PDB file of C-alpha atoms in Angstrom:
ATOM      1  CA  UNK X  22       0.000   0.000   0.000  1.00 79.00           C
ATOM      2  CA  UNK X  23       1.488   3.338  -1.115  1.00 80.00           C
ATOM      3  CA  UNK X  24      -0.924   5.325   0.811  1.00 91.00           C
ATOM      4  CA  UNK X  25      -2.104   6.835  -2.094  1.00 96.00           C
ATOM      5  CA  UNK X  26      -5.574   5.554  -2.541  1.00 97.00           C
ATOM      6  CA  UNK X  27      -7.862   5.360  -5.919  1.00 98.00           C
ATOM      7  CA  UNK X  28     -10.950   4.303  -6.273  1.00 97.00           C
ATOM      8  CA  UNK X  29     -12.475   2.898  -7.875  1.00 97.00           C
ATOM      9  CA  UNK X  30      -9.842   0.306  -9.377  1.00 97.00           C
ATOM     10  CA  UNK X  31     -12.100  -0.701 -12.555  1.00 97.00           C
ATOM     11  CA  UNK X  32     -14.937   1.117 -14.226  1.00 97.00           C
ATOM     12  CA  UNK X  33     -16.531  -0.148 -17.311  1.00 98.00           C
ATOM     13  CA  UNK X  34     -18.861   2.458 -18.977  1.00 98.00           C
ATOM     14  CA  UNK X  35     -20.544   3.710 -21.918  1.00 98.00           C
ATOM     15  CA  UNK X  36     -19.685   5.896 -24.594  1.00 98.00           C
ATOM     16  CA  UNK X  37     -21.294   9.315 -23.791  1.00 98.00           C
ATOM     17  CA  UNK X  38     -21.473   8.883 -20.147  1.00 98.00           C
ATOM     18  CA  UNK X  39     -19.945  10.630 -17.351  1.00 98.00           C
ATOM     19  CA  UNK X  40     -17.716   8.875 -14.382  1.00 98.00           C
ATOM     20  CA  UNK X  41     -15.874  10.467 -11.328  1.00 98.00           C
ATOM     21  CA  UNK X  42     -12.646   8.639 -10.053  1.00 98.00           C
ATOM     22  CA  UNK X  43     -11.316   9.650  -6.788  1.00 98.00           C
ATOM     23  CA  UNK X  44      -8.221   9.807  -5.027  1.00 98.00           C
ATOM     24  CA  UNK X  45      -6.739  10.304  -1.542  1.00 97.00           C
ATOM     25  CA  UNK X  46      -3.177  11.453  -1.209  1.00 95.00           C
ATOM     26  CA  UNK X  47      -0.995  10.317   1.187  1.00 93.00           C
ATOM     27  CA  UNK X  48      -1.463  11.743   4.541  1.00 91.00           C
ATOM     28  CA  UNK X  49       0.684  14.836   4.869  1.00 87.00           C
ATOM     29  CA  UNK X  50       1.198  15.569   1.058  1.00 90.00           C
ATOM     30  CA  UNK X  51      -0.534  18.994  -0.225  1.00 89.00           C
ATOM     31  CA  UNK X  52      -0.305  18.375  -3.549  1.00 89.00           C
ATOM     32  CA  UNK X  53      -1.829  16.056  -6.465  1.00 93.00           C
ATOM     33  CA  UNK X  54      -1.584  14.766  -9.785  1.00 94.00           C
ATOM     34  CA  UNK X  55      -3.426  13.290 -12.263  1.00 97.00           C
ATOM     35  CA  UNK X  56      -2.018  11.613 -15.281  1.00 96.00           C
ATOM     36  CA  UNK X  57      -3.111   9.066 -17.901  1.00 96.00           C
ATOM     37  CA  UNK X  58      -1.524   6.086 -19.067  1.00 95.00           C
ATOM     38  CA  UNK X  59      -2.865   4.535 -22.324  1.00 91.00           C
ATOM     39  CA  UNK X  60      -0.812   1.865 -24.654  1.00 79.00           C
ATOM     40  CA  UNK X  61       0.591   4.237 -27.070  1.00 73.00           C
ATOM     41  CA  UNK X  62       1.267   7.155 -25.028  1.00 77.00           C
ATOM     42  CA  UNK X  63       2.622   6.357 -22.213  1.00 86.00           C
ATOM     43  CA  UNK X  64       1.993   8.576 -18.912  1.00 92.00           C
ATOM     44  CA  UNK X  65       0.537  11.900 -19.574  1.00 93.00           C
ATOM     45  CA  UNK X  66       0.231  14.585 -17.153  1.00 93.00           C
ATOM     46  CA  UNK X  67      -3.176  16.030 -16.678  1.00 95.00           C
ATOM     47  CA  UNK X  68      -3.546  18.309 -13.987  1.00 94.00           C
ATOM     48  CA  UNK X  69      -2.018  19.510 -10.787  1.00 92.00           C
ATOM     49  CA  UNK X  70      -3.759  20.652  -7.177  1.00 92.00           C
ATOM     50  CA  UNK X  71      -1.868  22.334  -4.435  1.00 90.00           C
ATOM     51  CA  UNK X  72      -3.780  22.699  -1.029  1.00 91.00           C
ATOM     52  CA  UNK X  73      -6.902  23.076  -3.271  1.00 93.00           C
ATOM     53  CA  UNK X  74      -5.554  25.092  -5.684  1.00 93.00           C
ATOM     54  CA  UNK X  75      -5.475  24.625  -9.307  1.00 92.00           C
ATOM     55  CA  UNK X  76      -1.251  24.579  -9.865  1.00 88.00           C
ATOM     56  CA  UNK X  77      -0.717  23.434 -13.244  1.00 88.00           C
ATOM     57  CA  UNK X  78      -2.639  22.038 -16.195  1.00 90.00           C
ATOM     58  CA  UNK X  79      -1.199  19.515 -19.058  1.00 90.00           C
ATOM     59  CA  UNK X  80      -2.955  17.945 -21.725  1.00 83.00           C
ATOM     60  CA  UNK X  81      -5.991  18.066 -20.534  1.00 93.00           C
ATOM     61  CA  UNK X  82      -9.423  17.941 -22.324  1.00 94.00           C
ATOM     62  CA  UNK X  83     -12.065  20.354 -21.961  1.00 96.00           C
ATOM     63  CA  UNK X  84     -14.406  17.133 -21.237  1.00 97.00           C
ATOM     64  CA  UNK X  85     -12.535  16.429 -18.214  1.00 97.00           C
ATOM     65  CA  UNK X  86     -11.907  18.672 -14.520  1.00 97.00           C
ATOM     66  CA  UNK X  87     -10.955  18.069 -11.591  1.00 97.00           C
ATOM     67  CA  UNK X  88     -10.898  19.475  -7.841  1.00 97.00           C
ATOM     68  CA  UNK X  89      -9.533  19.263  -4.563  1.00 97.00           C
ATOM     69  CA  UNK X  90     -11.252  19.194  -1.702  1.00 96.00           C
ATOM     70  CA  UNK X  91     -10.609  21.061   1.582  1.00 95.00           C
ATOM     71  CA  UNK X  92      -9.661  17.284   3.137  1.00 95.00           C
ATOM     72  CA  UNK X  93      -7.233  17.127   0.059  1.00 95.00           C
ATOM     73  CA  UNK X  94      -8.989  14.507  -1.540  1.00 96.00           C
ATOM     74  CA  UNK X  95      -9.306  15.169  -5.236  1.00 98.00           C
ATOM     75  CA  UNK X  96     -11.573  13.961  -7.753  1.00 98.00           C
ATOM     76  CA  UNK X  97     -11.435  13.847 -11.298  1.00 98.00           C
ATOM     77  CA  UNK X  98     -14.703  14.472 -13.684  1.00 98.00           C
ATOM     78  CA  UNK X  99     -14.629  12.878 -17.774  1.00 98.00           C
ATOM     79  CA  UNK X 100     -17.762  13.498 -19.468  1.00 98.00           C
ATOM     80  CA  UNK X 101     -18.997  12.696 -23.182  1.00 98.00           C
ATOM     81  CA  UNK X 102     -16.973   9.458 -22.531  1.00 98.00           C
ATOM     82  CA  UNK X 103     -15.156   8.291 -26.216  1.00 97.00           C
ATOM     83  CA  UNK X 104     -13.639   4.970 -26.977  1.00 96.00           C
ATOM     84  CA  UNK X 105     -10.772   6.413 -26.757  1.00 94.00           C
ATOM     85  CA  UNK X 106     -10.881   7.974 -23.426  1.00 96.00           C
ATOM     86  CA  UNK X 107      -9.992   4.326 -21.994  1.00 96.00           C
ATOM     87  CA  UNK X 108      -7.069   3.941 -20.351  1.00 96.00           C
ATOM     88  CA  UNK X 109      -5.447   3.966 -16.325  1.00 97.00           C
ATOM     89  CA  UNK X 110      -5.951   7.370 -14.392  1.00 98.00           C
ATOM     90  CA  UNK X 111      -3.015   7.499 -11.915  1.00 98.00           C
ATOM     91  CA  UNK X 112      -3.182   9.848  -9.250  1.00 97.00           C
ATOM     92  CA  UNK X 113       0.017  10.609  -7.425  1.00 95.00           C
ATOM     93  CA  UNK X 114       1.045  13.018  -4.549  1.00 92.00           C
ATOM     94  CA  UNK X 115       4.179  14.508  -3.406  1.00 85.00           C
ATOM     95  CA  UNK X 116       5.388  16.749  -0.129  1.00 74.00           C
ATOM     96  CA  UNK X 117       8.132  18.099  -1.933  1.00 67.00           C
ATOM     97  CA  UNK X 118       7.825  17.376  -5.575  1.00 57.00           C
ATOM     98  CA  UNK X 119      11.096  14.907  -4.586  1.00 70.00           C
ATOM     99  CA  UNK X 120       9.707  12.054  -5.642  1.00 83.00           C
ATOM    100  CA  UNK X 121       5.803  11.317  -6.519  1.00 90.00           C
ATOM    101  CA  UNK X 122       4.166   8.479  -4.506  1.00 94.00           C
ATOM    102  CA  UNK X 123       1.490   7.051  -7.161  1.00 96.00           C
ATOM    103  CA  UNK X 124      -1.527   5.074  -6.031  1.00 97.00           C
ATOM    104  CA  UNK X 125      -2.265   1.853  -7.926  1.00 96.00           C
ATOM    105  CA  UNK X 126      -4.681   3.527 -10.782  1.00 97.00           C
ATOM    106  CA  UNK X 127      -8.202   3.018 -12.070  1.00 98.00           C
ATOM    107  CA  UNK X 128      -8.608   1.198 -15.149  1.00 97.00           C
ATOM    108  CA  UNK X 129     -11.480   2.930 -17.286  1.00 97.00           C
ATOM    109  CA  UNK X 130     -13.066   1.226 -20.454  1.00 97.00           C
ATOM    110  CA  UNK X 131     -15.531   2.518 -22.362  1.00 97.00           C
ATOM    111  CA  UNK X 132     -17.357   0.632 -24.531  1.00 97.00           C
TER     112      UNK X 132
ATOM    113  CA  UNK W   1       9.560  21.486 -26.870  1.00 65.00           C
ATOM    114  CA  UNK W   2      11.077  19.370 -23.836  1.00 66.00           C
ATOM    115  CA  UNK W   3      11.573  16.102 -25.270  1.00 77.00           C
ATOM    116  CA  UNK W   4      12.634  13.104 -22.691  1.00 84.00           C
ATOM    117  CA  UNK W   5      13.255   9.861 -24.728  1.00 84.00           C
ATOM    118  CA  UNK W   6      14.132   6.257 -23.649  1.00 87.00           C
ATOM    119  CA  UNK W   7      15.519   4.512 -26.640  1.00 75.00           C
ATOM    120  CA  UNK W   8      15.132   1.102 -26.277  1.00 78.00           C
ATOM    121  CA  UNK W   9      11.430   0.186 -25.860  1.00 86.00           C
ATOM    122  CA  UNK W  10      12.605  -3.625 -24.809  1.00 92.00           C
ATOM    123  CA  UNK W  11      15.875  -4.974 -22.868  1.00 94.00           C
ATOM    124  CA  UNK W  12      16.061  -8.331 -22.188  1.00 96.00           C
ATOM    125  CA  UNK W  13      19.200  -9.467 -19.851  1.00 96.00           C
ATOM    126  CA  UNK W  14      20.843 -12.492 -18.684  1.00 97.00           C
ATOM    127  CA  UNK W  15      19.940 -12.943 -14.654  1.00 98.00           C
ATOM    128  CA  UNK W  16      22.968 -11.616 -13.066  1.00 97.00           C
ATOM    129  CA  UNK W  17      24.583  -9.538 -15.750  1.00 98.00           C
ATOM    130  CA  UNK W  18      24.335  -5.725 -15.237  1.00 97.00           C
ATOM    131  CA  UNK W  19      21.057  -3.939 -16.897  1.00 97.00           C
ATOM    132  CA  UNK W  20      22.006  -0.486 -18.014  1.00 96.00           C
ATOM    133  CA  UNK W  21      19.037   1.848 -19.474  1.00 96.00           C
ATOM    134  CA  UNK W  22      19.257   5.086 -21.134  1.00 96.00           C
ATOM    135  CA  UNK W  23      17.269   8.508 -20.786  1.00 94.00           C
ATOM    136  CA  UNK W  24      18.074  11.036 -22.955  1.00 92.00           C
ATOM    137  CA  UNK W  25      16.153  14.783 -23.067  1.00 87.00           C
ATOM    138  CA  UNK W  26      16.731  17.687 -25.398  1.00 82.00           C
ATOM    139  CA  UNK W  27      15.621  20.661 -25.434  1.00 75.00           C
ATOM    140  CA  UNK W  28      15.983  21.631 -21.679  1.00 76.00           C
ATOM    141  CA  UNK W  29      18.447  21.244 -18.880  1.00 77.00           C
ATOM    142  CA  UNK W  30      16.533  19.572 -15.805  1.00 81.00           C
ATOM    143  CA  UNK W  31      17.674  20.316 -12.206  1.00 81.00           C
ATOM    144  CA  UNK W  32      16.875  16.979 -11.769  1.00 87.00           C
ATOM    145  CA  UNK W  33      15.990  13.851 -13.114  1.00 90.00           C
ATOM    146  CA  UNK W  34      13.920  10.775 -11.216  1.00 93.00           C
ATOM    147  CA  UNK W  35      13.825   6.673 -11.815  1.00 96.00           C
ATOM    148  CA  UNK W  36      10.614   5.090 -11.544  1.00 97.00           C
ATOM    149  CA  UNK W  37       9.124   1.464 -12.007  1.00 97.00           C
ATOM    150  CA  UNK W  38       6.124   0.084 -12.772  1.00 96.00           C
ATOM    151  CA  UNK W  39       4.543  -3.507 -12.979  1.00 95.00           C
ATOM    152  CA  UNK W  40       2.085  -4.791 -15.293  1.00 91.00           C
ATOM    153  CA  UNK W  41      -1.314  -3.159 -13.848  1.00 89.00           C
ATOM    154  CA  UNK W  42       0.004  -0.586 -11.130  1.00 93.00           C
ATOM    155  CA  UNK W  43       1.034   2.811 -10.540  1.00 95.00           C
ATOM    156  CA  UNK W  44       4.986   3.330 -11.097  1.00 96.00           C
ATOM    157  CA  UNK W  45       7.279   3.663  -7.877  1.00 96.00           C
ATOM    158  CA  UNK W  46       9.959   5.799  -7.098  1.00 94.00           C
ATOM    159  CA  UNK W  47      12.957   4.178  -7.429  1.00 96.00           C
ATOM    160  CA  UNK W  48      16.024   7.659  -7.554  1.00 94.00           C
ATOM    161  CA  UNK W  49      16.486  10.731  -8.182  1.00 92.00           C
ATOM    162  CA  UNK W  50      20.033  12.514  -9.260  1.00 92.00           C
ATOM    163  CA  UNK W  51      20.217  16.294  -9.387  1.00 90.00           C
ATOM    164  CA  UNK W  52      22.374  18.152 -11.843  1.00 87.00           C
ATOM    165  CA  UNK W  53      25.136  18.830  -9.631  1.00 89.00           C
ATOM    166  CA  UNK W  54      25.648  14.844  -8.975  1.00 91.00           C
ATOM    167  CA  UNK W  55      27.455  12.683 -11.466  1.00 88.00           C
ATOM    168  CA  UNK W  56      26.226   9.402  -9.618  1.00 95.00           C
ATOM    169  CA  UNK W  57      23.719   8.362  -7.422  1.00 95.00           C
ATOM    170  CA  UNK W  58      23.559   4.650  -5.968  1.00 96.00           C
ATOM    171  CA  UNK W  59      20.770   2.746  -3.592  1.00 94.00           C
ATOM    172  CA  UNK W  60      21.583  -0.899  -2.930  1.00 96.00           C
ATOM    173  CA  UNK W  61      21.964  -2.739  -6.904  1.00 97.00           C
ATOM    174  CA  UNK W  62      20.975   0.301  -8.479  1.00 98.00           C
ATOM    175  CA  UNK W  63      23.153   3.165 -10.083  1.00 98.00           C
ATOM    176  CA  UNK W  64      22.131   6.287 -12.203  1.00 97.00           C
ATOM    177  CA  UNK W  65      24.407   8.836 -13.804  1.00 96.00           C
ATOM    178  CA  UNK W  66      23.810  12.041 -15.110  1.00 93.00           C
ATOM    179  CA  UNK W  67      25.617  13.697 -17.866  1.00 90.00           C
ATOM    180  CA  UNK W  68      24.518  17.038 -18.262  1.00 87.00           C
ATOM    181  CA  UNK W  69      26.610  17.272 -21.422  1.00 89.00           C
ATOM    182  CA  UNK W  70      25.707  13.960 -23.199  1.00 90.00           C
ATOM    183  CA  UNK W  71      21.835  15.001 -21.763  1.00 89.00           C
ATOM    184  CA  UNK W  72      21.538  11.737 -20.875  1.00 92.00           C
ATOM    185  CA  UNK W  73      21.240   9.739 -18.141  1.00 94.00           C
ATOM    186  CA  UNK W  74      21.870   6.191 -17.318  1.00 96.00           C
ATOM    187  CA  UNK W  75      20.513   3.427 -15.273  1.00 97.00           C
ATOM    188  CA  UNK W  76      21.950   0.387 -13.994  1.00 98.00           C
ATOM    189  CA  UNK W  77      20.960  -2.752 -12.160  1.00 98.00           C
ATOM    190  CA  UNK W  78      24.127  -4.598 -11.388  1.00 98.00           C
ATOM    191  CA  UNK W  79      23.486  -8.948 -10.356  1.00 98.00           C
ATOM    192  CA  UNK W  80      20.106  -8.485 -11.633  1.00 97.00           C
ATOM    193  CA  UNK W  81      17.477 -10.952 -10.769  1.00 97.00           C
ATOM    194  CA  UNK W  82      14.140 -12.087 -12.464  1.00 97.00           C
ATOM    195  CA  UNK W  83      12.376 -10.371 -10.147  1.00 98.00           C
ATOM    196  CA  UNK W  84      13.710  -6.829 -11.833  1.00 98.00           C
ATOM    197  CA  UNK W  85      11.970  -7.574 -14.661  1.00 98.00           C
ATOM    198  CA  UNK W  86       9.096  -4.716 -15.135  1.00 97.00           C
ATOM    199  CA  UNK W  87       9.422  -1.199 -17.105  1.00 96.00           C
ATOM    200  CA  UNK W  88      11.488   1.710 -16.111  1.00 97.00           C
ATOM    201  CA  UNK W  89      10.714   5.026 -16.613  1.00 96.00           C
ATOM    202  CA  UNK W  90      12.799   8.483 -16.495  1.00 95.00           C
ATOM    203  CA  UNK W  91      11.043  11.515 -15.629  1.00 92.00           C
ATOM    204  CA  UNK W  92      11.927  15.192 -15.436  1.00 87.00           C
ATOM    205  CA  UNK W  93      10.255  18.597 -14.332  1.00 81.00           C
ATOM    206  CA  UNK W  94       8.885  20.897 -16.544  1.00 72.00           C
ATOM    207  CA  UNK W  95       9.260  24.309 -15.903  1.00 59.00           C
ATOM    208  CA  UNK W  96      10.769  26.165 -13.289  1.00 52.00           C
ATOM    209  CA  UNK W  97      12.033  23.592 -10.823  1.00 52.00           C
ATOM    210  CA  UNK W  98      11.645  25.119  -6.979  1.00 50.00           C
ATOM    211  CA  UNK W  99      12.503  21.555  -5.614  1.00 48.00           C
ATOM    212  CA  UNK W 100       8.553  21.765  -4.762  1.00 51.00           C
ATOM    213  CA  UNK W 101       5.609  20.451  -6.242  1.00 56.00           C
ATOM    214  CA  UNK W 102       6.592  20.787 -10.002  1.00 71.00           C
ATOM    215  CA  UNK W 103       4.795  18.381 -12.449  1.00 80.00           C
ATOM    216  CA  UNK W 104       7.024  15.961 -14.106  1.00 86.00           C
ATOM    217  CA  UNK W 105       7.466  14.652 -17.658  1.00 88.00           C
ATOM    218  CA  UNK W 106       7.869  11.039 -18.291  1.00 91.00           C
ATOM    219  CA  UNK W 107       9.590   9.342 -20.861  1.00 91.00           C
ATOM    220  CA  UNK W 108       7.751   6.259 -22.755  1.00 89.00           C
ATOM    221  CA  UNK W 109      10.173   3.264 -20.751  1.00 93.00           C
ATOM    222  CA  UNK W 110      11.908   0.559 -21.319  1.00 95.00           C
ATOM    223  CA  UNK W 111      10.949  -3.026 -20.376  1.00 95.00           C
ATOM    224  CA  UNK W 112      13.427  -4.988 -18.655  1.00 97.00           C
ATOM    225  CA  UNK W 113      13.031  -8.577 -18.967  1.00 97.00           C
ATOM    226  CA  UNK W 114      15.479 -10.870 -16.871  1.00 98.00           C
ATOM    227  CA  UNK W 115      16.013 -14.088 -18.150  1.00 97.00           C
ATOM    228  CA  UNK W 116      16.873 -16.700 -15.811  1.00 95.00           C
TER     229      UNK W 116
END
């Protein structure tokens, strides 16, 4: 157990749907990440919170968001589903940006 | 743009010969550069990280260089074992590095396979 913590670890949906994965950083650590992980592209950085804060956005689609609670949870929002919107979501988290402690993933499919 | 690349997308190795993996970027001159690995199925784990200023870096079997001229680094599992077989991935900052919080770019990995 990292003590990062996803959930949930496997979501199969529909095209055109909306899902919400979550994420609990390790106790202690302000900030999180989101990044996906498909086949052919290889870990992709999403979005960053810091303490709640939007700190930095990647590549990104409009479709998706994503928040951070006040509890530093963080949860992240992909709408319109596509086929090709399937992949792993990894959340990680960090103290000090020295090293990113990454919880185990959820795998989305959309079919 | 910041490009990281790790140019062999497949290693295999003879179980206790040394596994050495290579990380090139362009483009940019990192502060820092981190080692992570993942297994089939799960989120990647921090493995080292080797600032600028440090030529090598070593935990237990594990080395990493960094040659800020070549832009490359390099990563080596000395005696290695079956159980290092899994994909290893180089990752960088990108943009201003304050040691704190920055997001980091990952290169594409390489999958080490350890053959008994």
């Amino acid at each position: 157990d990292s003590g990062v913590t996803q959930t949930p670890k496997h979501l199969i949906t529909a095209t055109g749907q909306r899902v919400t994965l979550r994420c609990s950083p390790r106790s202690g650590d302000l900030s999180v990440y989101w990044y996906q992980q498909s086949l052919d592209q290889g870990l992709q950085f999403l979005i960053q919170y810091y303490n709640g804060e939007e700190r930095a956005k990647g590549n990104i689609l409009e479709r998706f968001s994503a928040q951070q609670f006040p509890d530093l949870h963080s949860e992240l929002n992909l709408s319109s589903l596509e086929l090709g919107d399937s992949a792993l979501y990894f959340c990680a988290s960090s103290v000090s940006g020295l090293g990113y402690t990454f919880g185990s993933g959820t795998r989305l499919t959309v079919v | 743009s910041q490009k990281i690349e790790q140019n062999s997308e497949a290693l295999n190795i003879q179980e206790g010969k040394t596994a050495t993996l290579t990380c090139n970027y362009t483009n940019y001159s990192p502060a820092y550069l981190q080692w992570y690995r993942q297994d089939p199925g799960r989120g990647p784990v921090f493995l080292l990280l080797i600032r600028e200023n440090e030529k090598e870096k070593r935990k237990e079997r594990l080395k990493v260089t960094f040659d800020t001229t070549l832009k490359q680094s390099l990563f080596h599992i000395t005696a290695s074992q079956p159980a290092d077989s899994a994909t290893y991935l180089c990752a960088h900052p990108r943009g201003t590095t304050n040691f704190g919080n920055e997001k980091l770019t990952f290169g594409t990995g390489t999958r080490l396979t350890i053959i008994p």
